[in-house]
PDB file of C-alpha atoms in Angstrom:
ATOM      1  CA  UNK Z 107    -166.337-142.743 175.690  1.00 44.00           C
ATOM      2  CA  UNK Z 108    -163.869-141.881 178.194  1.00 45.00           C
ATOM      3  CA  UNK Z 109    -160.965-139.625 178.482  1.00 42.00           C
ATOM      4  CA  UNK Z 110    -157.936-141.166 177.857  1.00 41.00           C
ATOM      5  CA  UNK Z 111    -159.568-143.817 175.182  1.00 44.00           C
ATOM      6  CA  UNK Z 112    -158.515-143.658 171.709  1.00 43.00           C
ATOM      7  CA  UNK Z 113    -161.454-142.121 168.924  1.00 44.00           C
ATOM      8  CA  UNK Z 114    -159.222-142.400 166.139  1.00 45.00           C
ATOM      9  CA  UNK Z 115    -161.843-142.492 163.324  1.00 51.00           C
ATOM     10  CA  UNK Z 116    -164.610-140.529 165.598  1.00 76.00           C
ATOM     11  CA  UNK Z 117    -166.211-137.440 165.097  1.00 84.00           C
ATOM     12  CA  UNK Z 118    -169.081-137.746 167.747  1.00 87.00           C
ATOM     13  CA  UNK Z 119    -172.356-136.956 167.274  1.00 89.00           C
ATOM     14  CA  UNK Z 120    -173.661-134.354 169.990  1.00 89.00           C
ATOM     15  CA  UNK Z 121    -175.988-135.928 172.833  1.00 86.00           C
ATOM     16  CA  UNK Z 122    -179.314-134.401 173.091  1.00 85.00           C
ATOM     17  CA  UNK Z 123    -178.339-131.908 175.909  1.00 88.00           C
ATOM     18  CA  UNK Z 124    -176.601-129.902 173.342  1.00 93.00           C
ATOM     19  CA  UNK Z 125    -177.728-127.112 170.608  1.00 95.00           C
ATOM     20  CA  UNK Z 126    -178.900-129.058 167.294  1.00 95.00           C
ATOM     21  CA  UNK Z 127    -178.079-126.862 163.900  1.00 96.00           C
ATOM     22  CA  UNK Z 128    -178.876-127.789 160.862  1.00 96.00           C
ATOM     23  CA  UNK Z 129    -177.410-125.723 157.545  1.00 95.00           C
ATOM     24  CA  UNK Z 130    -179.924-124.582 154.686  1.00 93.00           C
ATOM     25  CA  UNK Z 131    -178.480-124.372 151.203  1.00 88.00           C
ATOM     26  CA  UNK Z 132    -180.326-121.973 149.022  1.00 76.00           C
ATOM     27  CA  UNK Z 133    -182.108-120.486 152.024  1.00 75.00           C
ATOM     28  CA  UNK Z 134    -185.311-118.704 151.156  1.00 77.00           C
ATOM     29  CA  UNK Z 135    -185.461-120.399 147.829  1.00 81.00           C
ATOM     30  CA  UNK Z 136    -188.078-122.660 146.340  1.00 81.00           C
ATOM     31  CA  UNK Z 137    -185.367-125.361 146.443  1.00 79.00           C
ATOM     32  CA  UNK Z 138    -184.261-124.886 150.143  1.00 84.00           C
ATOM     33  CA  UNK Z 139    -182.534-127.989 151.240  1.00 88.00           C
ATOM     34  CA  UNK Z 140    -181.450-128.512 154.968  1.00 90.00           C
ATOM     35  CA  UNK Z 141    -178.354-130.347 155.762  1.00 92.00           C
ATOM     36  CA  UNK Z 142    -178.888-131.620 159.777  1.00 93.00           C
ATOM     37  CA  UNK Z 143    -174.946-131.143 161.593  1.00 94.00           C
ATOM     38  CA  UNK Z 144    -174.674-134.016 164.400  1.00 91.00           C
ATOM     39  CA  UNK Z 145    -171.298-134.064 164.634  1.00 93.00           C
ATOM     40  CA  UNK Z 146    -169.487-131.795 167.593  1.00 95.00           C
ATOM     41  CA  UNK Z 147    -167.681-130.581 164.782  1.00 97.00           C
ATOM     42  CA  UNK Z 148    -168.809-129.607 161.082  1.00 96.00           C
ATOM     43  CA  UNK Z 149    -166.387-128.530 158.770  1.00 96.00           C
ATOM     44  CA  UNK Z 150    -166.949-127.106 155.084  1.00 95.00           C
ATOM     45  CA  UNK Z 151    -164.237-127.329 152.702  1.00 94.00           C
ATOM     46  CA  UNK Z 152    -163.151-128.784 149.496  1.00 93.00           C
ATOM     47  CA  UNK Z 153    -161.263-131.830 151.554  1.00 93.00           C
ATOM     48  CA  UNK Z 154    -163.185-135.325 151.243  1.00 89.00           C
ATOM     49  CA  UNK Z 155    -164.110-135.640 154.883  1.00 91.00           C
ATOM     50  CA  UNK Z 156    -165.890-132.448 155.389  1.00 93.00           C
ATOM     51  CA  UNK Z 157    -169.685-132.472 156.222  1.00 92.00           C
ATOM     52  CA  UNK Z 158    -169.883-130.361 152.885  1.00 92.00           C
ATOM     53  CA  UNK Z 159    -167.301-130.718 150.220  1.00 91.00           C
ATOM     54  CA  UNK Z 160    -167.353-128.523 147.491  1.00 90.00           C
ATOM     55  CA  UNK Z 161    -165.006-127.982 144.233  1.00 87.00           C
ATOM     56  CA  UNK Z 162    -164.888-124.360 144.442  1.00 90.00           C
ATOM     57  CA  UNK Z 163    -160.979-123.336 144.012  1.00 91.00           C
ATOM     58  CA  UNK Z 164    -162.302-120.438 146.284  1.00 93.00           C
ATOM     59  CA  UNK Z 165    -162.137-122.676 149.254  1.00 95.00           C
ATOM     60  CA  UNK Z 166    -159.720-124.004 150.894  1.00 96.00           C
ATOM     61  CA  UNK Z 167    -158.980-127.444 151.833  1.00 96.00           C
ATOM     62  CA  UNK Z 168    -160.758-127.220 155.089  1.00 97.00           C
ATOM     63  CA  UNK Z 169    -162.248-123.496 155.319  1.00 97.00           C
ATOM     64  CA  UNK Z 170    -164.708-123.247 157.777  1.00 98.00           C
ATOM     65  CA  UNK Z 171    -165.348-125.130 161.583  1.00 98.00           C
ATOM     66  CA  UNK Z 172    -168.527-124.808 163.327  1.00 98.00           C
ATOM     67  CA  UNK Z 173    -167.647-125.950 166.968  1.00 98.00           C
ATOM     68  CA  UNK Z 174    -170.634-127.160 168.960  1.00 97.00           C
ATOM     69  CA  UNK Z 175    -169.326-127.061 172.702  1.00 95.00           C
ATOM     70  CA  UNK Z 176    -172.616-128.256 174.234  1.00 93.00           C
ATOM     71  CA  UNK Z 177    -174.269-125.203 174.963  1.00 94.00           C
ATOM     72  CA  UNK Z 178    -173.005-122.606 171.924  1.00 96.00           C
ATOM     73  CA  UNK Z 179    -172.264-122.844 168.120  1.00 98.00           C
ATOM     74  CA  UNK Z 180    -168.927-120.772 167.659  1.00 98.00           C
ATOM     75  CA  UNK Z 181    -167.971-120.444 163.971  1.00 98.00           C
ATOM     76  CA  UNK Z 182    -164.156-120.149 162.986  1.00 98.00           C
ATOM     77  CA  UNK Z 183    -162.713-119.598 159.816  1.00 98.00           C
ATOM     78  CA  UNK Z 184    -159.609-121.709 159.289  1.00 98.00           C
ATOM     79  CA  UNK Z 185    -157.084-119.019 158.259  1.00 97.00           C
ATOM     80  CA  UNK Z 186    -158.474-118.807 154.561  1.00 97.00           C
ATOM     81  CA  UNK Z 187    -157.106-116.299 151.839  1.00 95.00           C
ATOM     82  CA  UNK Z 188    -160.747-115.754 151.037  1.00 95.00           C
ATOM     83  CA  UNK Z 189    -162.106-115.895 153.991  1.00 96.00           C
ATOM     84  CA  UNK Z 190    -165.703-116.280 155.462  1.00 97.00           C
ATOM     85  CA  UNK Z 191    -168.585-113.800 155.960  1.00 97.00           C
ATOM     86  CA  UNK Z 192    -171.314-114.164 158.715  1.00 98.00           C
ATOM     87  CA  UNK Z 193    -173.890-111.841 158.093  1.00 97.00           C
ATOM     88  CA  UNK Z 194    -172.048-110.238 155.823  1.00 96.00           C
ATOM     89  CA  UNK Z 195    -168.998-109.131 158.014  1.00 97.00           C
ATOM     90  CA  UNK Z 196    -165.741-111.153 158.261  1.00 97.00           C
ATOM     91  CA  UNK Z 197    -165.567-114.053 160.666  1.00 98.00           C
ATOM     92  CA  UNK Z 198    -162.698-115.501 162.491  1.00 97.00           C
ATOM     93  CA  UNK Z 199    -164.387-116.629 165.769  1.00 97.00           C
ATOM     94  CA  UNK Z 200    -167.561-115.607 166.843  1.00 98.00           C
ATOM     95  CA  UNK Z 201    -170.146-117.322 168.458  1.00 98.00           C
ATOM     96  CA  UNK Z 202    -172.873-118.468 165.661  1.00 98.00           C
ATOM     97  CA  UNK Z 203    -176.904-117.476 166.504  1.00 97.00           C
ATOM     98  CA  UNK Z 204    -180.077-119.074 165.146  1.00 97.00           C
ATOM     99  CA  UNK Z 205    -180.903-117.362 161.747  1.00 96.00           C
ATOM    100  CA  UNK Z 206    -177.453-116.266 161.117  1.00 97.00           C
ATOM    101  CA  UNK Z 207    -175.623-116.151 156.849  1.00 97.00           C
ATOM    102  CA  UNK Z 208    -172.427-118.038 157.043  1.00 97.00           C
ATOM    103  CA  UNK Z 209    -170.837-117.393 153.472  1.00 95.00           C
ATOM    104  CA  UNK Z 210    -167.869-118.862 151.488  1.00 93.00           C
ATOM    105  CA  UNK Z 211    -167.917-118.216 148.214  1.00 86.00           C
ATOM    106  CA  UNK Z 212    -170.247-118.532 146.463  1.00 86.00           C
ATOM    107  CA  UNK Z 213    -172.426-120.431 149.318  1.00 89.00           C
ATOM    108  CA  UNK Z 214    -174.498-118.512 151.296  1.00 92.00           C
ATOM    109  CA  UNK Z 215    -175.888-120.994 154.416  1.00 95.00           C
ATOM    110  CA  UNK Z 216    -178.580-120.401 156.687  1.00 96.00           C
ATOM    111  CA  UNK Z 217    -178.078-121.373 160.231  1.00 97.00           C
ATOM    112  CA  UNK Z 218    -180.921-122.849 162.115  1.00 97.00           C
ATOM    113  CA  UNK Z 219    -180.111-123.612 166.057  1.00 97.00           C
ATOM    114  CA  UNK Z 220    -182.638-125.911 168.272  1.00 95.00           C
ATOM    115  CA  UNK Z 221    -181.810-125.154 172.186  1.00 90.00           C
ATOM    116  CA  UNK Z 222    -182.653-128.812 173.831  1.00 84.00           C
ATOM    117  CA  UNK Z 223    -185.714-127.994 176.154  1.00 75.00           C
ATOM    118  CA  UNK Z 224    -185.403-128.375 179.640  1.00 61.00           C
ATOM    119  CA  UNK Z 225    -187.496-130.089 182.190  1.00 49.00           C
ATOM    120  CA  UNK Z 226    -187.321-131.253 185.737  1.00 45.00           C
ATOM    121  CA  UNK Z 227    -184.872-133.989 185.601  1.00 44.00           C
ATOM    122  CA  UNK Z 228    -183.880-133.759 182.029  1.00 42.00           C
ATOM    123  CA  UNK Z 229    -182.268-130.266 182.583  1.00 42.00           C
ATOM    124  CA  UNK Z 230    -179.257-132.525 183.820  1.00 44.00           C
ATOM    125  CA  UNK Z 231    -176.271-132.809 181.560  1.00 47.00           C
ATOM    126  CA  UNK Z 232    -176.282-137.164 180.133  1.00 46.00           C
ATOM    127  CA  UNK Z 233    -172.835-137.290 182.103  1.00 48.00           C
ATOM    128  CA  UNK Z 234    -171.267-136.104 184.827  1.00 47.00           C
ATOM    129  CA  UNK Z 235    -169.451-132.657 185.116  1.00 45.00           C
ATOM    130  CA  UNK Z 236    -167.413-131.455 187.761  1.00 46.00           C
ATOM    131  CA  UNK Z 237    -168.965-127.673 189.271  1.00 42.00           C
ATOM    132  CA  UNK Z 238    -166.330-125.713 187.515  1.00 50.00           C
ATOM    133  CA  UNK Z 239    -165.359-126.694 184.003  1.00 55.00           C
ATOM    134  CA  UNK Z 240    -161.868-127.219 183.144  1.00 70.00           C
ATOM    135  CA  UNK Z 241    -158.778-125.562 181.429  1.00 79.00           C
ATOM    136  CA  UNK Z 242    -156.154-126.276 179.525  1.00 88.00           C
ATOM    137  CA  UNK Z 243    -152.634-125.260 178.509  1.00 92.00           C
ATOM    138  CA  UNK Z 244    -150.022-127.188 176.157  1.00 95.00           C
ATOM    139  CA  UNK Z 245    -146.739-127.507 177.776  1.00 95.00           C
ATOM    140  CA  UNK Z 246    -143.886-127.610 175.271  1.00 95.00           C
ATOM    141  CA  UNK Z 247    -141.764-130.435 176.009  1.00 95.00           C
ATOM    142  CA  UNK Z 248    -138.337-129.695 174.228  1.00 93.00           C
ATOM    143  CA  UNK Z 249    -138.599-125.621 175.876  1.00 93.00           C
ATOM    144  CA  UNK Z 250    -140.947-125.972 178.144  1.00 93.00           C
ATOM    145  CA  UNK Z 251    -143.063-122.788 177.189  1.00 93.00           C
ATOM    146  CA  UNK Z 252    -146.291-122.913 178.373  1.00 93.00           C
ATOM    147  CA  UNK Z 253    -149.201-122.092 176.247  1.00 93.00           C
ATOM    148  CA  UNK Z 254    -152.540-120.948 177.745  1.00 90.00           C
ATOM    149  CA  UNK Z 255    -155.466-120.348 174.333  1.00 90.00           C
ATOM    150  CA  UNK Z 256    -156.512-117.195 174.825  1.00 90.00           C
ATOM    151  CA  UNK Z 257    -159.738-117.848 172.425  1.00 94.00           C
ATOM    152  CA  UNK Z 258    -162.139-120.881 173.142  1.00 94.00           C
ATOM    153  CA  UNK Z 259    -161.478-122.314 169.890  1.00 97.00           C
ATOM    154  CA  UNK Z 260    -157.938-122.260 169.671  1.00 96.00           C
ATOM    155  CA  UNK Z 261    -156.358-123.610 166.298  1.00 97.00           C
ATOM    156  CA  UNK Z 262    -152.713-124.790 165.717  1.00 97.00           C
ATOM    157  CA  UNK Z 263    -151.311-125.108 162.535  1.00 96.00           C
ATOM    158  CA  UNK Z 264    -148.437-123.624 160.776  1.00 95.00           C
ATOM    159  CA  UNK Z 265    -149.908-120.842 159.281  1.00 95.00           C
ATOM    160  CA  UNK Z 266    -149.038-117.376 160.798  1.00 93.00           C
ATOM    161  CA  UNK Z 267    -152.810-116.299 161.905  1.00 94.00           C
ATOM    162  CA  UNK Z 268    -153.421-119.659 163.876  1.00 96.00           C
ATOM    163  CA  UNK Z 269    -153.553-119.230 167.797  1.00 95.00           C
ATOM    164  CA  UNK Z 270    -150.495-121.759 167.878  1.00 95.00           C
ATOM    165  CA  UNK Z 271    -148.131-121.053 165.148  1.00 95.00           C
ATOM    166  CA  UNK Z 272    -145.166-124.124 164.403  1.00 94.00           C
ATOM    167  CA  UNK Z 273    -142.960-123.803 161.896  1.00 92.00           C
ATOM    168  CA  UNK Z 274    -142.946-127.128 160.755  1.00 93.00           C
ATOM    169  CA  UNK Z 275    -143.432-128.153 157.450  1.00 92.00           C
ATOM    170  CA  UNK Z 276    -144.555-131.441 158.261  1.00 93.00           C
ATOM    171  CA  UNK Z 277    -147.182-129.935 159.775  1.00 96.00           C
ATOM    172  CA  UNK Z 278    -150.367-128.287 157.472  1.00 96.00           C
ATOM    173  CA  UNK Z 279    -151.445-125.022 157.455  1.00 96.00           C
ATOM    174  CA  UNK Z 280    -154.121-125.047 160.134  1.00 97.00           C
ATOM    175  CA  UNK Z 281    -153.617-128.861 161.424  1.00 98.00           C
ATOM    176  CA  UNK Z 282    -155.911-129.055 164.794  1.00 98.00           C
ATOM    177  CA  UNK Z 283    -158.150-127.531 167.201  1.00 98.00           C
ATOM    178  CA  UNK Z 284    -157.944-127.415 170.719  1.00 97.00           C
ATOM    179  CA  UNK Z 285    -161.070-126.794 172.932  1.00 95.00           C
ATOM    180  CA  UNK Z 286    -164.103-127.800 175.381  1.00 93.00           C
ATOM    181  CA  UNK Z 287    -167.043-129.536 174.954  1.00 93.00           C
ATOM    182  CA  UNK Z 288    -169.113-129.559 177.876  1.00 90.00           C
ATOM    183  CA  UNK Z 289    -166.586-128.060 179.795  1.00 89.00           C
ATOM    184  CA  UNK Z 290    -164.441-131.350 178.828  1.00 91.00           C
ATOM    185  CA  UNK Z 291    -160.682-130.055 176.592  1.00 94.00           C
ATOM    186  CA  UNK Z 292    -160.472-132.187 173.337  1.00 95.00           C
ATOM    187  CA  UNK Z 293    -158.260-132.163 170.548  1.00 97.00           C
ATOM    188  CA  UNK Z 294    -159.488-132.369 166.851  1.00 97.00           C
ATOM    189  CA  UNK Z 295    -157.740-133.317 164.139  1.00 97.00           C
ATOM    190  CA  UNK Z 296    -158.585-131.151 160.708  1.00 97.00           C
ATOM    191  CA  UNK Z 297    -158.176-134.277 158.668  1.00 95.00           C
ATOM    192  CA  UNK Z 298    -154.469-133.913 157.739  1.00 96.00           C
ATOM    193  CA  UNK Z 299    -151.961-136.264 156.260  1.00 94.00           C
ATOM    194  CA  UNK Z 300    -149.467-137.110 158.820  1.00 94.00           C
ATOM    195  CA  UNK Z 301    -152.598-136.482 162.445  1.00 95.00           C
ATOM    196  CA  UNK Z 302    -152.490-135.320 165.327  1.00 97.00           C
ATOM    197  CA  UNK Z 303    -151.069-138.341 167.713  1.00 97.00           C
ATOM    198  CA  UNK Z 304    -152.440-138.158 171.789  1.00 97.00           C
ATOM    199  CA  UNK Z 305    -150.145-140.708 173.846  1.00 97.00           C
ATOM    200  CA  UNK Z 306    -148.696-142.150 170.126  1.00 96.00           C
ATOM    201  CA  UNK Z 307    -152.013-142.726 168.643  1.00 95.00           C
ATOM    202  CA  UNK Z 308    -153.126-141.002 165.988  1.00 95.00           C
ATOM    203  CA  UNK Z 309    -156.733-139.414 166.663  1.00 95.00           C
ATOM    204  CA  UNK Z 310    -159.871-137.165 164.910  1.00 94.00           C
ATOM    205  CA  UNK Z 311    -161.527-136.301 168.123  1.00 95.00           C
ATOM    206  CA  UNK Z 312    -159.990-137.016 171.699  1.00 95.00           C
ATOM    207  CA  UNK Z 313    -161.166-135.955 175.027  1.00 93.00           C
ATOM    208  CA  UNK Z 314    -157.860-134.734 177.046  1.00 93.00           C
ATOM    209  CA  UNK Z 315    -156.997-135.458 180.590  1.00 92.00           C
ATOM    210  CA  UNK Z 316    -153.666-134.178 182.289  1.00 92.00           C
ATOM    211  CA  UNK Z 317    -150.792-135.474 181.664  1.00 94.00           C
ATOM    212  CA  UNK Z 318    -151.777-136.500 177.771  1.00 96.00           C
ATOM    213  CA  UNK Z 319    -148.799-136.122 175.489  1.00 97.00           C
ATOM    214  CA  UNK Z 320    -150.188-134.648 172.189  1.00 98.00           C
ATOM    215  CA  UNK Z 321    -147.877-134.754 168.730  1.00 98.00           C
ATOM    216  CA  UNK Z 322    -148.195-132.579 165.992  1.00 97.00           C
ATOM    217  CA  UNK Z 323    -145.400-133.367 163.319  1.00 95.00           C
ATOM    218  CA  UNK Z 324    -142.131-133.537 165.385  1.00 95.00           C
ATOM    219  CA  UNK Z 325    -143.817-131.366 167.962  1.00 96.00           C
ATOM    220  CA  UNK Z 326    -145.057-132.666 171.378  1.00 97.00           C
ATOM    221  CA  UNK Z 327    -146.895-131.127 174.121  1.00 97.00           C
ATOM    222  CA  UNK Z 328    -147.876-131.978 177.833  1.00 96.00           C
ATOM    223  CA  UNK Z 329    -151.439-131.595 178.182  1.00 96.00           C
ATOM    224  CA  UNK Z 330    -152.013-129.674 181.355  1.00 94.00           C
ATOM    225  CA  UNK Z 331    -155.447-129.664 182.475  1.00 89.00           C
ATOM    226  CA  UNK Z 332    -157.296-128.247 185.687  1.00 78.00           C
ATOM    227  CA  UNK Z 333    -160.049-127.119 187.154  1.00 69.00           C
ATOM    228  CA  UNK Z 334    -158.738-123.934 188.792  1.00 47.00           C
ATOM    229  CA  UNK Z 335    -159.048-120.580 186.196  1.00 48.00           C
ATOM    230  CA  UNK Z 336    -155.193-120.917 186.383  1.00 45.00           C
ATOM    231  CA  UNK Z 337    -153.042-123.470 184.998  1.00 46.00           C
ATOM    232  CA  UNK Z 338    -149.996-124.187 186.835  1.00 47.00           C
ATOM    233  CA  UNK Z 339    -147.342-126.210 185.372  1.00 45.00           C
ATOM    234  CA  UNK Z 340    -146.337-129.182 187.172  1.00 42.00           C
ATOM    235  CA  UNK Z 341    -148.798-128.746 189.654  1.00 40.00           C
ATOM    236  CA  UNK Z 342    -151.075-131.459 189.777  1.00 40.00           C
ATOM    237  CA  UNK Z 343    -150.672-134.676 189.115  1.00 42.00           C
ATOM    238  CA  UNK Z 344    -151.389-136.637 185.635  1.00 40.00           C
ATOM    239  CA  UNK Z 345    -153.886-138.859 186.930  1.00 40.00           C
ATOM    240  CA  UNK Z 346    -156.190-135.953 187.736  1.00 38.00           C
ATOM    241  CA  UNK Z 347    -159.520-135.227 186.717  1.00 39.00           C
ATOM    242  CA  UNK Z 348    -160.216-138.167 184.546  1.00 37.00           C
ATOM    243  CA  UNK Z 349    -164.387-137.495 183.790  1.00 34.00           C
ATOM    244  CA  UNK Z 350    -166.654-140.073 182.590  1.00 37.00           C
ATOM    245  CA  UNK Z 351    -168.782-138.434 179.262  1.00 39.00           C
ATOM    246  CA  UNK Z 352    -170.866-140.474 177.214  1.00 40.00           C
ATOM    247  CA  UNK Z 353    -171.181-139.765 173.396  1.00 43.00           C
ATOM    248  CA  UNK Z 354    -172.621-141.603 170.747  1.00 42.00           C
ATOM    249  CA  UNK Z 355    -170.418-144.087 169.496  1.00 44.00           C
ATOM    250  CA  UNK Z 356    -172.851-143.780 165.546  1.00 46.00           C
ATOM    251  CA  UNK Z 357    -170.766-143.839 162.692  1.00 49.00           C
ATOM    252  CA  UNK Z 358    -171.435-140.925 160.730  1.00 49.00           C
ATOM    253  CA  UNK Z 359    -169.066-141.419 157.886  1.00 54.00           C
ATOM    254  CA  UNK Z 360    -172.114-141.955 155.382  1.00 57.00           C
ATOM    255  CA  UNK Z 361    -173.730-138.413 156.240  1.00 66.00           C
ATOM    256  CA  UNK Z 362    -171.641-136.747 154.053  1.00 72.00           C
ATOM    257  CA  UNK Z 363    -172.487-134.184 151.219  1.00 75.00           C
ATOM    258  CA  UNK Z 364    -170.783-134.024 148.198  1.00 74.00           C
ATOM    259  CA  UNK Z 365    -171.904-130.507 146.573  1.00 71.00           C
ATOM    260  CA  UNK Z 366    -170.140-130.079 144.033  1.00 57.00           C
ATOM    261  CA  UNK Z 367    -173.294-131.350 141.756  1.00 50.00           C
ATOM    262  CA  UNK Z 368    -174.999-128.524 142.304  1.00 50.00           C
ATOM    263  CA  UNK Z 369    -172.368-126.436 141.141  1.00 50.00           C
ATOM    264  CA  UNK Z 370    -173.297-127.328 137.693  1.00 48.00           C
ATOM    265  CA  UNK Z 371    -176.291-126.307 135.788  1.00 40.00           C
ATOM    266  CA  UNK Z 372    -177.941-129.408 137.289  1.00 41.00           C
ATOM    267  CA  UNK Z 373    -178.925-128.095 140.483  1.00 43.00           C
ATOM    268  CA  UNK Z 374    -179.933-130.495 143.879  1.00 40.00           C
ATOM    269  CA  UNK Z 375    -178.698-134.210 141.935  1.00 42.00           C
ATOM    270  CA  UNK Z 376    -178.249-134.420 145.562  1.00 42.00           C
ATOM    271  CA  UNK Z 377    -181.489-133.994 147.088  1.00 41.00           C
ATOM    272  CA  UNK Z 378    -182.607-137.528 147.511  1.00 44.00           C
ATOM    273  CA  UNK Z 379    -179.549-138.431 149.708  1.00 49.00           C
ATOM    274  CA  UNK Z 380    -179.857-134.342 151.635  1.00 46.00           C
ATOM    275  CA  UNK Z 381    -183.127-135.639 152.497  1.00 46.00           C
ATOM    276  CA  UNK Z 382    -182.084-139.286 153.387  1.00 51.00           C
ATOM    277  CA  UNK Z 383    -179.738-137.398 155.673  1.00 50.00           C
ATOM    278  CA  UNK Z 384    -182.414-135.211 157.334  1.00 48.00           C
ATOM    279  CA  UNK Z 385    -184.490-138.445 158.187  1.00 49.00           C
ATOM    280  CA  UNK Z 386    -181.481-139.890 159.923  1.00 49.00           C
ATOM    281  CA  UNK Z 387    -180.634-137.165 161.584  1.00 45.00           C
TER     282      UNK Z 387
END
C-alpha cells in the first residue's frame, strides 16, 4: 500500500517489524483466554467493528484505542464519561508496557507485548523510511489556522477533551485519529456514520502525504507533511515525500470478538472462535 491509495475498508495488520500484543481476558484465571491484536489499531467498545465489542452501557461506543506505531503500544482513552484505568490510574495517553491492566468496566485486560527480534539483516524496517521521520499539521482551509498535534496520538472529534475540537454536529464525539506509524502520518477513521473522506474518498485507515485534503463533516483540512521538526505552511510542495510502505493487504473483518456472551452467567460461549483467532493470528 502506498500513500495516496485509497484503504477504505482497511485496518492493516502490523508487519512483523512491529511490537505484537495480544489482550488476556480473565488474566490469571483458570479460564484465561488471549485475544491476538494484528491490526495497527485495536479498539474496544460497544460499536460493531471493534476488535472487542461488549454490551456494557458503561462503555462507550468506541472507548478505548490501542495505537501500534511500529515500535510502541500507546493506549488512549476516547474521551469516555467513565473512563479507562491502566494499572489502576486513569489513562488518556500513555504509552502501554508488556504486563500492563487496561480496565473498562468491568473488564480488566492483560497486556502481553512481543518486541520482533533483531538480527543482521532483518533488523531493517520491510519498507523504506526516510532518516528522519515525518510531521504533520492540518491546515484549515476556510481560516487557514494551522494545527500542529501536540500529543502523538492526536484525536479529533467534537467533544471538548479531543486534541481537535469542531463544533459540528455532523461530526461524532471523538470521530478520527491522526498519527504515525513507522514514522509514516495516517488518518483513522473511529468507525462513524458519515467518515472521514481523504481527497473525497471516504477511508478507515489512510497513509497521508502533503498536500492530502482530509474532510471531517463540512470540515476540510490541508494535510501538511514534512520531514523537518517544523511544519511550515505553504512551504513545500504537495508532491513531496510520497514513501513506499508495504502492509498486509489480509482481511481481518472475521477476527472479531463479540463478548457480550460472557457477560452472562454462561461464561467463554466464545472460546472456540478466541482460540480459532489465536491460531490465525
Amino acid at each position: 500500500m502506498q500513500p495516496g491509495e485509497s484503504s477504505s475498508s482497511v485496518n492493516p495488520i502490523v508487519v512483523g517489524a512491529a511490537p505484537q500484543v495480544t489482550l488476556a481476558i480473565d488474566a490469571g484465571k483458570p479460564d484465561e483466554r488471549k485475544i491476538p491484536c494484528r491490526r495497527i489499531v485495536t479498539l474496544l467498545g460497544r460499536r460493531q467493528g471493534c476488535k472487542i465489542v461488549t454490551q456494557d452501557r458503561r462503555l462507550a461506543p468506541v472507548h478505548v484505542a490501542l495505537v501500534n506505531d511500529g515500535t510502541r503500544i500507546i493506549g488512549v482513552d476516547l474521551v469516555t464519561s467513565s473512563g479507562t484505568l491502566l494499572n489502576g490510574l486513569k489513562l488518556e495517553h500513555e504509552i502501554i508496557n508488556d504486563g500492563d491492566m487496561l480496565t473498562c468496566a468491568p473488564w480488566e485486560f492483560r497486556i502481553d507485548i512481543e518486541k520482533p527480534e533483531h538480527t543482521g539483516d532483518h533488523d531493517a524496517h520491510p519498507f523504506d523510511l526516510n532518516p528522519s521521520p515525518h510531521v504533520v499539521a492540518l491546515e484549515h482551509i476556510e481560516t487557514g489556522r494551522l494545527l500542529k498535534p501536540a500529543r502523538d496520538i492526536c484525536t479529533i472529534g467534537r467533544l471538548n477533551g479531543c486534541d481537535i475540537t469542531i463544533d459540528e454536529k455532523s461530526i461524532s464525539r471523538v470521530h478520527a485519529l491522526l498519527f504515525c506509524y513507522f514514522g509514516q502520518p495516517a488518518v483513522f477513521d473511529l468507525l462513524t456514520t458519515n467518515h472521514t473522506l481523504v481527497n473525497n474518498v471516504p477511508v478507515q485507515f489512510q497513509f497521508l502525504k502533503n498536500g492530502d485534503v482530509i474532510t471531517i463533516g463540512k470540515t476540510e483540512f490541508n494535510a501538511l507533511v514534512m520531514d523537518s521538526p517544523v511544519v511550515e505552511r505553504a512551504s513545500v510542495p504537495a508532491t513531496a515525500n510520497e514513501p513506499t510502505i508495504e502492509l498486509t493487504s489480509e482481511d481481518t473483518s472475521s477476527d472479531l470478538i463479540d463478548i457480550h456472551e460472557t457477560e452472562s452467567s454462561q461464561r467463554w460461549r466464545i472460546a472456540d472462535k478466541l482460540d480459532d483467532t489465536a491460531r490465525q493470528g
